[in-house]
PDB file of C-alpha atoms in Angstrom:
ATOM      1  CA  UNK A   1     115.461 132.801  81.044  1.00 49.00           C
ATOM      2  CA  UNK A   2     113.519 132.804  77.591  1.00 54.00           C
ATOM      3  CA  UNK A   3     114.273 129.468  77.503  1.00 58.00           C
ATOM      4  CA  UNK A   4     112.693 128.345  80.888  1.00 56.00           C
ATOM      5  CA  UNK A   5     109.771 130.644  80.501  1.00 55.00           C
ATOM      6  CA  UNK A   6     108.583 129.367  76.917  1.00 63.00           C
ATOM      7  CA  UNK A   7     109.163 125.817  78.517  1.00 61.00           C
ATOM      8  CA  UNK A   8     107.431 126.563  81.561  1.00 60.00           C
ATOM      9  CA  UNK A   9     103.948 128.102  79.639  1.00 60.00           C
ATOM     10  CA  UNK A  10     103.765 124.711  76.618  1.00 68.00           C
ATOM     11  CA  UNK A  11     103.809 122.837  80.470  1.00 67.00           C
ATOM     12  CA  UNK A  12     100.971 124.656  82.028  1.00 67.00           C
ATOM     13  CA  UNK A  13      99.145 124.608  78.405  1.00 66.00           C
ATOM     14  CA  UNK A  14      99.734 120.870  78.231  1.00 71.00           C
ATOM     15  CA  UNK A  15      98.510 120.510  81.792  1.00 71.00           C
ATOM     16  CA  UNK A  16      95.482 122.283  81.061  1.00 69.00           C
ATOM     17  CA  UNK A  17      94.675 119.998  78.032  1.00 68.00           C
ATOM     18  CA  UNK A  18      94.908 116.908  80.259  1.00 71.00           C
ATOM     19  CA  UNK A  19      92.933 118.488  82.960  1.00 71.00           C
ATOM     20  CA  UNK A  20      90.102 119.810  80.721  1.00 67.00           C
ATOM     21  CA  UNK A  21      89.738 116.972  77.589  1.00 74.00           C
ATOM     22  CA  UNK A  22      91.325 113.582  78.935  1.00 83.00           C
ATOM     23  CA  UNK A  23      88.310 111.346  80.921  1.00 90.00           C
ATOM     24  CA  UNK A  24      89.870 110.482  83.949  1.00 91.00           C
ATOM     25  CA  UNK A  25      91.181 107.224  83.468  1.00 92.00           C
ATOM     26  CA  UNK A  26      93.246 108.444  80.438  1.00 92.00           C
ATOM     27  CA  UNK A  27      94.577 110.583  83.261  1.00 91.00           C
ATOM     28  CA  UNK A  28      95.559 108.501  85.378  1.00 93.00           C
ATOM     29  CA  UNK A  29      97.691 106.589  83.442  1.00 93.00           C
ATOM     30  CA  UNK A  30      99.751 109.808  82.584  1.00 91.00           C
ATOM     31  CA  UNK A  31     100.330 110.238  86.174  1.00 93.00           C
ATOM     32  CA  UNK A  32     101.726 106.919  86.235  1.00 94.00           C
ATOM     33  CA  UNK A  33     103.964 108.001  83.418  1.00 93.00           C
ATOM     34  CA  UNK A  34     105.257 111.094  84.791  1.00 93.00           C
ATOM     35  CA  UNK A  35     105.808 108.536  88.000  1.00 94.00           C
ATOM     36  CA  UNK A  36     108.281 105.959  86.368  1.00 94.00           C
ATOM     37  CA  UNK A  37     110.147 109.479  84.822  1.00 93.00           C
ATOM     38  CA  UNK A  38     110.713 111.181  88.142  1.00 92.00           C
ATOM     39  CA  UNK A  39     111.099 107.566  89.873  1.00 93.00           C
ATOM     40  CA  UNK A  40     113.758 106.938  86.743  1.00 91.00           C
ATOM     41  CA  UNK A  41     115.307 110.175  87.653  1.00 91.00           C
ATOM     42  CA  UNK A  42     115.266 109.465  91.305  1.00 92.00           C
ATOM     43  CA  UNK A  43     116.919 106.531  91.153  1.00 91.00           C
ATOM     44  CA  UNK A  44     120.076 108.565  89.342  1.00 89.00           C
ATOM     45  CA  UNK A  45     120.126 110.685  92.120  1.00 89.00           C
ATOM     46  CA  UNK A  46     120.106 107.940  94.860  1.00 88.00           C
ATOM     47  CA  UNK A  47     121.762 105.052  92.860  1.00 85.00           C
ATOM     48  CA  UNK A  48     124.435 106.187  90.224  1.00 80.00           C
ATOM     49  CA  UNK A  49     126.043 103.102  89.751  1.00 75.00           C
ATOM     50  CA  UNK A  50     122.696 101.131  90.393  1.00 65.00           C
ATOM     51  CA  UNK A  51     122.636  97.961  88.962  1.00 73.00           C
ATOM     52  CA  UNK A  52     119.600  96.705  86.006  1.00 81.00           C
ATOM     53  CA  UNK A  53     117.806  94.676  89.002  1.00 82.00           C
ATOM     54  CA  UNK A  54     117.076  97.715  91.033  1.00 85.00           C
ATOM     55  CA  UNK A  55     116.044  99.923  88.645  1.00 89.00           C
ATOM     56  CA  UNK A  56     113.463  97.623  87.126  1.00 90.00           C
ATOM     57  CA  UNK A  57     112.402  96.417  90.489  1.00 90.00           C
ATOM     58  CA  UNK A  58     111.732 100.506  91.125  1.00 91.00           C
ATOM     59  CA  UNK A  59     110.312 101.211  88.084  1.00 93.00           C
ATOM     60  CA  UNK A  60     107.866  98.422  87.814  1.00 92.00           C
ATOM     61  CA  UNK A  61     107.410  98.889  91.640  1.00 91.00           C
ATOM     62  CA  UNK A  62     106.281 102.313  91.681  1.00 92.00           C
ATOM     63  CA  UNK A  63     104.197 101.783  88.676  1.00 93.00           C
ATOM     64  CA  UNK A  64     102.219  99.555  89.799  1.00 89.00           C
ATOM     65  CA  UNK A  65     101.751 101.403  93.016  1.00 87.00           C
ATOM     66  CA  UNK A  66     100.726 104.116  91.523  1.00 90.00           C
ATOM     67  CA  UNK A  67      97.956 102.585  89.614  1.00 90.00           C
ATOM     68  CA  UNK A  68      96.616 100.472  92.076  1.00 86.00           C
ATOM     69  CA  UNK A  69      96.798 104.009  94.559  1.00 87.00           C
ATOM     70  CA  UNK A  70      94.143 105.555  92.280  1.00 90.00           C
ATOM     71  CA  UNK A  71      92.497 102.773  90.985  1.00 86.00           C
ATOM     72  CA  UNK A  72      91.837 101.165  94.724  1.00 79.00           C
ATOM     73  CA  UNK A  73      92.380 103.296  97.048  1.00 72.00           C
ATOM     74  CA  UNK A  74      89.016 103.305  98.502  1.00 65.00           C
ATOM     75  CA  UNK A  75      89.632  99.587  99.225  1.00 62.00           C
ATOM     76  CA  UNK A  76      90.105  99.491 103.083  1.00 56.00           C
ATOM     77  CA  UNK A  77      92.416  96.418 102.091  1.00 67.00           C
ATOM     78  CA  UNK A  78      94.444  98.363 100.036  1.00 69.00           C
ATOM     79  CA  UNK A  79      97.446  99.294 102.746  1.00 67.00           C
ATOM     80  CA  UNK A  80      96.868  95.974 104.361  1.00 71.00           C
ATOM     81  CA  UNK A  81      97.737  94.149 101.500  1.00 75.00           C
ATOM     82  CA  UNK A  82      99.946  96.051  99.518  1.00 77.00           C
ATOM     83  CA  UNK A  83     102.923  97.608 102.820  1.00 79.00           C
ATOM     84  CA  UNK A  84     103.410  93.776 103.686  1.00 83.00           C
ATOM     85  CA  UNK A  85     103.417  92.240 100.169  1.00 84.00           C
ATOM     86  CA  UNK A  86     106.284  95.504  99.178  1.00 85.00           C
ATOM     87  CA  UNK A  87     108.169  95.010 102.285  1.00 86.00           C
ATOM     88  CA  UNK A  88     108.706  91.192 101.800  1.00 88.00           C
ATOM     89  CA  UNK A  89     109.097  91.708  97.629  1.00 87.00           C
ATOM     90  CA  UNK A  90     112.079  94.228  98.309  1.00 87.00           C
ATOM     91  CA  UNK A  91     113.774  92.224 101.314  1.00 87.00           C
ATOM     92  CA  UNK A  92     113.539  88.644  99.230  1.00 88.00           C
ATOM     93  CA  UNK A  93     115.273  91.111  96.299  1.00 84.00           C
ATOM     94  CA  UNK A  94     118.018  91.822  98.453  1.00 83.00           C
ATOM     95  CA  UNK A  95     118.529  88.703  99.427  1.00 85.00           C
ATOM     96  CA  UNK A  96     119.635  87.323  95.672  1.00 82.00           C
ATOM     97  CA  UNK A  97     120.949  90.335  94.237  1.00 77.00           C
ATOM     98  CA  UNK A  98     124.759  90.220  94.220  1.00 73.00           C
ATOM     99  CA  UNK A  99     125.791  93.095  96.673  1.00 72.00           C
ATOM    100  CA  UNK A 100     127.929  93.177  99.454  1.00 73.00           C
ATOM    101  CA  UNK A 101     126.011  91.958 102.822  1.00 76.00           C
ATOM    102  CA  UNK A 102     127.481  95.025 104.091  1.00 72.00           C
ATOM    103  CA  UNK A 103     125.686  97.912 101.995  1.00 74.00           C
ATOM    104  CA  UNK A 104     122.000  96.732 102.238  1.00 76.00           C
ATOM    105  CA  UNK A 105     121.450  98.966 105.111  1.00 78.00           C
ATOM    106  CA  UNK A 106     122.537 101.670 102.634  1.00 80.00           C
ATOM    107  CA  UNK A 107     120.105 100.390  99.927  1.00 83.00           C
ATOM    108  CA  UNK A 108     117.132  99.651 101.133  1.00 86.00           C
ATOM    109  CA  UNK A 109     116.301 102.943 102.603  1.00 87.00           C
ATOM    110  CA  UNK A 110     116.987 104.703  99.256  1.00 89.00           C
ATOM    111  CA  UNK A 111     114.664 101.613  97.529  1.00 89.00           C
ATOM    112  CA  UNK A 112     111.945 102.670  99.488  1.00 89.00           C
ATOM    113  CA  UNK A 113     112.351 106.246  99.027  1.00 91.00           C
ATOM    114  CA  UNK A 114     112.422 105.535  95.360  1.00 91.00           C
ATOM    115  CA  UNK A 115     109.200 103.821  95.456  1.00 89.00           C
ATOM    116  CA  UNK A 116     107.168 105.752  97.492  1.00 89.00           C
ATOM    117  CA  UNK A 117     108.430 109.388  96.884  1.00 92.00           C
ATOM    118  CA  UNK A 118     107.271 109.784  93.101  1.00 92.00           C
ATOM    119  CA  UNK A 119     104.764 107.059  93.136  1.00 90.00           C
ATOM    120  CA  UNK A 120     102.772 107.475  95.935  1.00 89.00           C
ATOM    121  CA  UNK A 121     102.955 111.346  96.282  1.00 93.00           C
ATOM    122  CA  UNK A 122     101.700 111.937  92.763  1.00 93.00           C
ATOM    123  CA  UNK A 123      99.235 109.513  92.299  1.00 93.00           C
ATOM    124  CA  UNK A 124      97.302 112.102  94.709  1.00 93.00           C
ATOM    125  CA  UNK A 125      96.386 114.187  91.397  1.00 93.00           C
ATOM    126  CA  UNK A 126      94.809 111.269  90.222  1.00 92.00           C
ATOM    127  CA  UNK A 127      92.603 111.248  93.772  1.00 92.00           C
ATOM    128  CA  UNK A 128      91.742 114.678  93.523  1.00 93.00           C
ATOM    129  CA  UNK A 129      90.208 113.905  89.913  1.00 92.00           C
ATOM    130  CA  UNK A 130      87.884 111.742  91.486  1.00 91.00           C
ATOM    131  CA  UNK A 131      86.456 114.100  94.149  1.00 90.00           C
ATOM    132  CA  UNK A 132      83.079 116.101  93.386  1.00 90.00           C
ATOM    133  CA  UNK A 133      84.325 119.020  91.167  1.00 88.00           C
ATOM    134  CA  UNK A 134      87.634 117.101  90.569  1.00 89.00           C
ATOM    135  CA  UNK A 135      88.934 118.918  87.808  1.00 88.00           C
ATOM    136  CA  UNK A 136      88.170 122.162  89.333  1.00 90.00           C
ATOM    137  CA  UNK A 137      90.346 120.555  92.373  1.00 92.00           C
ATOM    138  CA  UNK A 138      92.842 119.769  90.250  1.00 91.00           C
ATOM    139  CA  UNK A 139      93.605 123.019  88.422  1.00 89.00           C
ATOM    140  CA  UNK A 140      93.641 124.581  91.594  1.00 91.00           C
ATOM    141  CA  UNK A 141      96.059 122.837  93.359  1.00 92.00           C
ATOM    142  CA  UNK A 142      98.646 123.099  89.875  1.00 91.00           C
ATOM    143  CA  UNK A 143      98.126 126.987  89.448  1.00 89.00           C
ATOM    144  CA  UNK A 144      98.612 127.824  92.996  1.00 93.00           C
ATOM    145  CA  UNK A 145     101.453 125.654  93.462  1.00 93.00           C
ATOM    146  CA  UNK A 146     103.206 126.892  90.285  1.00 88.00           C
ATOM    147  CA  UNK A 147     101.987 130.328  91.600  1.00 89.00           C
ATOM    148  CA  UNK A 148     103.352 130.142  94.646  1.00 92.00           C
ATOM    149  CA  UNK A 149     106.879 129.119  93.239  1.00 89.00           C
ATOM    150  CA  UNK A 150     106.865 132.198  91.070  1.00 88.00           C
ATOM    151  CA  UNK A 151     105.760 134.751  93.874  1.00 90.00           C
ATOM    152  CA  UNK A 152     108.676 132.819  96.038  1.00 91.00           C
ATOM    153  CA  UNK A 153     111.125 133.806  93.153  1.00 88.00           C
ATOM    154  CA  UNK A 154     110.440 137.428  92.684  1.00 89.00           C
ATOM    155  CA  UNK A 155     109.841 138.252  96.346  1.00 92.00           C
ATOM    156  CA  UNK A 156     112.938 136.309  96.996  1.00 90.00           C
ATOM    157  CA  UNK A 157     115.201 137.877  94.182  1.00 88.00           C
ATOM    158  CA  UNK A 158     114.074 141.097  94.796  1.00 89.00           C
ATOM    159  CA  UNK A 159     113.227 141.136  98.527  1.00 90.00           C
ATOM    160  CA  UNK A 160     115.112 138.174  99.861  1.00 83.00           C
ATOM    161  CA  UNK A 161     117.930 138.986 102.937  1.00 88.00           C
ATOM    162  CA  UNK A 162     116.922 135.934 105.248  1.00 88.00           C
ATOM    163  CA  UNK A 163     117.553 132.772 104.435  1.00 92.00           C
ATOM    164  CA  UNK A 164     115.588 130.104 104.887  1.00 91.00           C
ATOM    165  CA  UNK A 165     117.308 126.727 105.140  1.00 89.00           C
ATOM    166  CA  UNK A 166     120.758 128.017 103.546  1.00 88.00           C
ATOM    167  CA  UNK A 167     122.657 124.391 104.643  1.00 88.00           C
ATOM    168  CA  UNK A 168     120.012 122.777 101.847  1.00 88.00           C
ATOM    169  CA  UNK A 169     119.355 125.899  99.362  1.00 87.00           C
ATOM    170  CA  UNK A 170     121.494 128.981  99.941  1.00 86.00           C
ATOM    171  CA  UNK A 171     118.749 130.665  97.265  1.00 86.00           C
ATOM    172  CA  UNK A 172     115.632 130.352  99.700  1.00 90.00           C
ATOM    173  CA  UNK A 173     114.821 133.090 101.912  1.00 93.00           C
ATOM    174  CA  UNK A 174     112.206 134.074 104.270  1.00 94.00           C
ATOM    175  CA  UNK A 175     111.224 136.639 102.185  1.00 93.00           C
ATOM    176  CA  UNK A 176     110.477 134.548  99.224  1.00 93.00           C
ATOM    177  CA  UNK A 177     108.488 131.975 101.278  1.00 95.00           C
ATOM    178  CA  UNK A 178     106.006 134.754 102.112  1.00 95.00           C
ATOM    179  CA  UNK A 179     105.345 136.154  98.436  1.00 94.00           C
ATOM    180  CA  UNK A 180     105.039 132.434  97.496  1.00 94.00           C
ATOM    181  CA  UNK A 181     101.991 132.261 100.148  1.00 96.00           C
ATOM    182  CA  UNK A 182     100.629 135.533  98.815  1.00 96.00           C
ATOM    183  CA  UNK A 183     100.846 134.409  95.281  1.00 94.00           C
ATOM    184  CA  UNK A 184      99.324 131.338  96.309  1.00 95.00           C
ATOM    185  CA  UNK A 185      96.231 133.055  97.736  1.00 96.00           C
ATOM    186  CA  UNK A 186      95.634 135.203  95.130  1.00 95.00           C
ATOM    187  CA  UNK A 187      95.771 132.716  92.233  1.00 93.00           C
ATOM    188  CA  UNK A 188      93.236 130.580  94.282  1.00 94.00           C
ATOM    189  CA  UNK A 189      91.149 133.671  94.946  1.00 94.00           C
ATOM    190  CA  UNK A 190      91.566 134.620  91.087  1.00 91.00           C
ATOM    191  CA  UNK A 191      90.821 130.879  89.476  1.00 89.00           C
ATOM    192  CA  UNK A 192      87.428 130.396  91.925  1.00 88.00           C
ATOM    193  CA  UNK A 193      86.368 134.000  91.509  1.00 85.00           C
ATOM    194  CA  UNK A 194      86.409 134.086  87.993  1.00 83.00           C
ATOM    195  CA  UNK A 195      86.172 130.609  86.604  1.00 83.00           C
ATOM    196  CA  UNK A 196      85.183 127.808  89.226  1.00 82.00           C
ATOM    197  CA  UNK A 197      83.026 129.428  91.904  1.00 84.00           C
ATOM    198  CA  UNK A 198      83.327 126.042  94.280  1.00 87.00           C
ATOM    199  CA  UNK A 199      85.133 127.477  96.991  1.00 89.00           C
ATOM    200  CA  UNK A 200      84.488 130.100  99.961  1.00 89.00           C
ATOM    201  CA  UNK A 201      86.893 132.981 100.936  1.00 92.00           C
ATOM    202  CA  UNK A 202      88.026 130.738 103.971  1.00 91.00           C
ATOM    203  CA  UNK A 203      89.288 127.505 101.508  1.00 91.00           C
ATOM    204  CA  UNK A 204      91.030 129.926  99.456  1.00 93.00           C
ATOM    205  CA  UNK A 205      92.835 131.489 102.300  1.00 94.00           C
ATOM    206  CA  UNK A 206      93.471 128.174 103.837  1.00 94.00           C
ATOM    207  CA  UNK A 207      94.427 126.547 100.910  1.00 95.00           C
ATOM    208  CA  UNK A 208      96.876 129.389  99.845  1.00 95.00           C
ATOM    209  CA  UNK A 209      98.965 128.986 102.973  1.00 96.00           C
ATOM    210  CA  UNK A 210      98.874 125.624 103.472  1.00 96.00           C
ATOM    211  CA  UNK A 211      99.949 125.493  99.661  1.00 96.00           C
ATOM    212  CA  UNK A 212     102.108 128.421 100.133  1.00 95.00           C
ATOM    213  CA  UNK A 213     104.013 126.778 103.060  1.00 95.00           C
ATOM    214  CA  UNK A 214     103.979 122.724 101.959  1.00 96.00           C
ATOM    215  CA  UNK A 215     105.261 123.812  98.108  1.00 95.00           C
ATOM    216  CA  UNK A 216     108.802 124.861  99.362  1.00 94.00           C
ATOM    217  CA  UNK A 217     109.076 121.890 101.789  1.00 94.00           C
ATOM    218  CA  UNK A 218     108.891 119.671  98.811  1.00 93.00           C
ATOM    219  CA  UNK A 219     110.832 121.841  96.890  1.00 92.00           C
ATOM    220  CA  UNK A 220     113.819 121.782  99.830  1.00 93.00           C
ATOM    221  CA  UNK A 221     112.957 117.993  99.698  1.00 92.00           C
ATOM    222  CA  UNK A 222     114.382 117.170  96.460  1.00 91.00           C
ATOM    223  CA  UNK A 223     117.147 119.603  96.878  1.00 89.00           C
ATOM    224  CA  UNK A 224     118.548 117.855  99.960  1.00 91.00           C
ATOM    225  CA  UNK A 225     118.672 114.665  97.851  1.00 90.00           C
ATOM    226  CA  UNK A 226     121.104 116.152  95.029  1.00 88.00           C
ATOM    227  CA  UNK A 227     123.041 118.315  97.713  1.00 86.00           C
ATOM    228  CA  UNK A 228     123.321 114.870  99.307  1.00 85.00           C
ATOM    229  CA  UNK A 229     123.925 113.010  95.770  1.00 82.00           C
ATOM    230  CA  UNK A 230     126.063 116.205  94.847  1.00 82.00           C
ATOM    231  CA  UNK A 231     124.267 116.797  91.752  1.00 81.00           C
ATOM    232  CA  UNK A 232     122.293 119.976  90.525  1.00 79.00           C
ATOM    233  CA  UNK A 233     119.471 119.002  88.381  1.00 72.00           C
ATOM    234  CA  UNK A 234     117.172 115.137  88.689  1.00 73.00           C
ATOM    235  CA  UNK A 235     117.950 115.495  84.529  1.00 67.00           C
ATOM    236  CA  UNK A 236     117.485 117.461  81.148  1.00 65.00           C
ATOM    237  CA  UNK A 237     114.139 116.442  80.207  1.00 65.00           C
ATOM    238  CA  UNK A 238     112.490 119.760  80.360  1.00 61.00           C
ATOM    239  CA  UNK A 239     114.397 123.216  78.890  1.00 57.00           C
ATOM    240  CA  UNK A 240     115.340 125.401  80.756  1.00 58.00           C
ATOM    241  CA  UNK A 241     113.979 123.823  83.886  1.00 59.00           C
ATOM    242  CA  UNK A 242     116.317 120.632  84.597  1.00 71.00           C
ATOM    243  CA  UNK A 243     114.624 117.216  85.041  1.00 81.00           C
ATOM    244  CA  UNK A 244     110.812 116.584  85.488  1.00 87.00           C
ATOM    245  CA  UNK A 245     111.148 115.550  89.380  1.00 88.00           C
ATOM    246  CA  UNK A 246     112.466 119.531  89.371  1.00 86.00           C
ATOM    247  CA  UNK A 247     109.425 120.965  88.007  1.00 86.00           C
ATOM    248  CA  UNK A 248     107.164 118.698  90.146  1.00 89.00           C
ATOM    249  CA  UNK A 249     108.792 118.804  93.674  1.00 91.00           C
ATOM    250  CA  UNK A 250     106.497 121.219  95.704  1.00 93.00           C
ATOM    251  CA  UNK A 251     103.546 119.481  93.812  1.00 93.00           C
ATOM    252  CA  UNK A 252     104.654 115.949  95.261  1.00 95.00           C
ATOM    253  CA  UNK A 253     103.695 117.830  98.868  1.00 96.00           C
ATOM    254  CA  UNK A 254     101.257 120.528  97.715  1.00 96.00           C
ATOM    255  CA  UNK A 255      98.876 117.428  95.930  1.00 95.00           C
ATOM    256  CA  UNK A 256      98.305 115.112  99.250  1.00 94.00           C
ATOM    257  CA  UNK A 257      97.728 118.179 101.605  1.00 95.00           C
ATOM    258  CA  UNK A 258      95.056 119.915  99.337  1.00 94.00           C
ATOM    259  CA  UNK A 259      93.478 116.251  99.135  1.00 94.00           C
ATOM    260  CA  UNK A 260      93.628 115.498 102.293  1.00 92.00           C
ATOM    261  CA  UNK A 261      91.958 119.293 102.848  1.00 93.00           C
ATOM    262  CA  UNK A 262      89.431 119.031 100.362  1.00 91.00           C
ATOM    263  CA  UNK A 263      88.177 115.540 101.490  1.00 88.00           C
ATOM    264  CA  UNK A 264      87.977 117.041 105.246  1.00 83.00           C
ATOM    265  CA  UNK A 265      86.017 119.981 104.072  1.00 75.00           C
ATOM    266  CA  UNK A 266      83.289 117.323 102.528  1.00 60.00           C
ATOM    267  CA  UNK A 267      82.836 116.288 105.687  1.00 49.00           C
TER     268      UNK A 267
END
């Protein structure tokens, strides 16, 4: 437990550093780092005999993805151009690689999941930097999400009788789910209050459920793929806390929704 906690607070310092100091285009291309180590990850949970091919195919896939996600996304050609141009990359790979006929219907499901899960879900952090009062945005959405996963674990070891989706996590209960939302609120009530000052009592309250509610969806998420893969933990990469796409699941759902929220409230 000393472990994970020690871990968990040089995370949310470094996070703050890269939030506060590095210009935004710095930024970005951390995001695509932290991509290609969750997609890297990802693709041991999905593929764990996966050939070379694949895994550079994924790797520089989803990198490039990711960059041109934050870099162009307010291109109205960007999903025109880039769906297609993946679509007929990935089929044309199957085609040459040397697998069985038999198992691309297996594959190529689990290629695209690859690519699109870590790439496309994170890159949102680098979107939110680029709204009015981005960084503000930004923090937000990372303290209330880690917030609500730590009111979700002491409701839920303390409280917790119902569960929640037991065939994915026996751990998650109902219980847990609503200190997470609580938590949620009150860190987003707490970090505009008393350092930010951009958003009304309404957003906060919004935000803190929808966070609240999204974070353990991705969190069940990721844990249906190991159950599925029969594995515990994406990897080692972080103490006391498994792999990175571990620490990150409810923030691959948490980051789109509050964009998606935040762009709606600007009208």
């Amino acid at each position: 437990m000393t472990k994970r906690i020690l871990s968990g607070l040089v995370l949310a310092f470094l996070v703050c550093l890269f939030i506060v100091f590095l210009p935004t285009a710095i930024l970005k291309l951390v995001i695509t780092f932290l991509v290609i180590l969750a997609s890297n990850e990802l693709i041991k949970i999905l593929f764990p005999q996966s050939s070379r091919s694949i895994t550079a195919y994924i790797l520089i896939t989803t990198s490039i993805f990711s960059l041109s996600l934050m870099f162009y996304y307010s291109s109205p050609t960007y999903w025109i151009y880039c769906i297609p141009l993946l679509l007929i990359l990935t089929l044309t790979l199957f085609i040459f690689l040397p697998f069985p006929v038999e198992s691309s219907l297996q594959h190529l499901p689990k290629t695209f999941l690859a690519i699109f899960y870590p790439g496309v879900l994170l890159s949102f952090l680098g979107l939110i930097r680029d709204l009015p009062h981005g960084s503000s945005w930004l923090f937000s959405v990372l303290a209330a999400t880690f917030g609500a996963d730590t009111g979700a674990y002491i409701f839920g070891k303390n409280f917790g009788k119902h569960k929640l989706a037991p065939h994915v996590s026996p751990g998650k209960t109902i219980e847990g789910l609503v200190g997470g939302i609580l938590f949620s609120i009150a860190v987003l009530f707490f970090v505009n209050y008393l350092i930010f000052h951009f958003l009304d009592a309404k957003s906060c309250f919004i935000l803190g459920i929808l966070i609240g509610l999204f974070g353990p969806l991705g969190d069940l998420s990721e844990s249906l793929l190991k159950r599925g893969a029969g594995v515990k933990d994406s990897g080692n990469l972080i103490p006391g806390h498994g792999g990175l796409l571990d620490r990150i699941d409810a923030l691959l759902f948490t980051s789109p929704v509050v964009y998606y929220y935040a762009v709606l409230i600007r009208g």
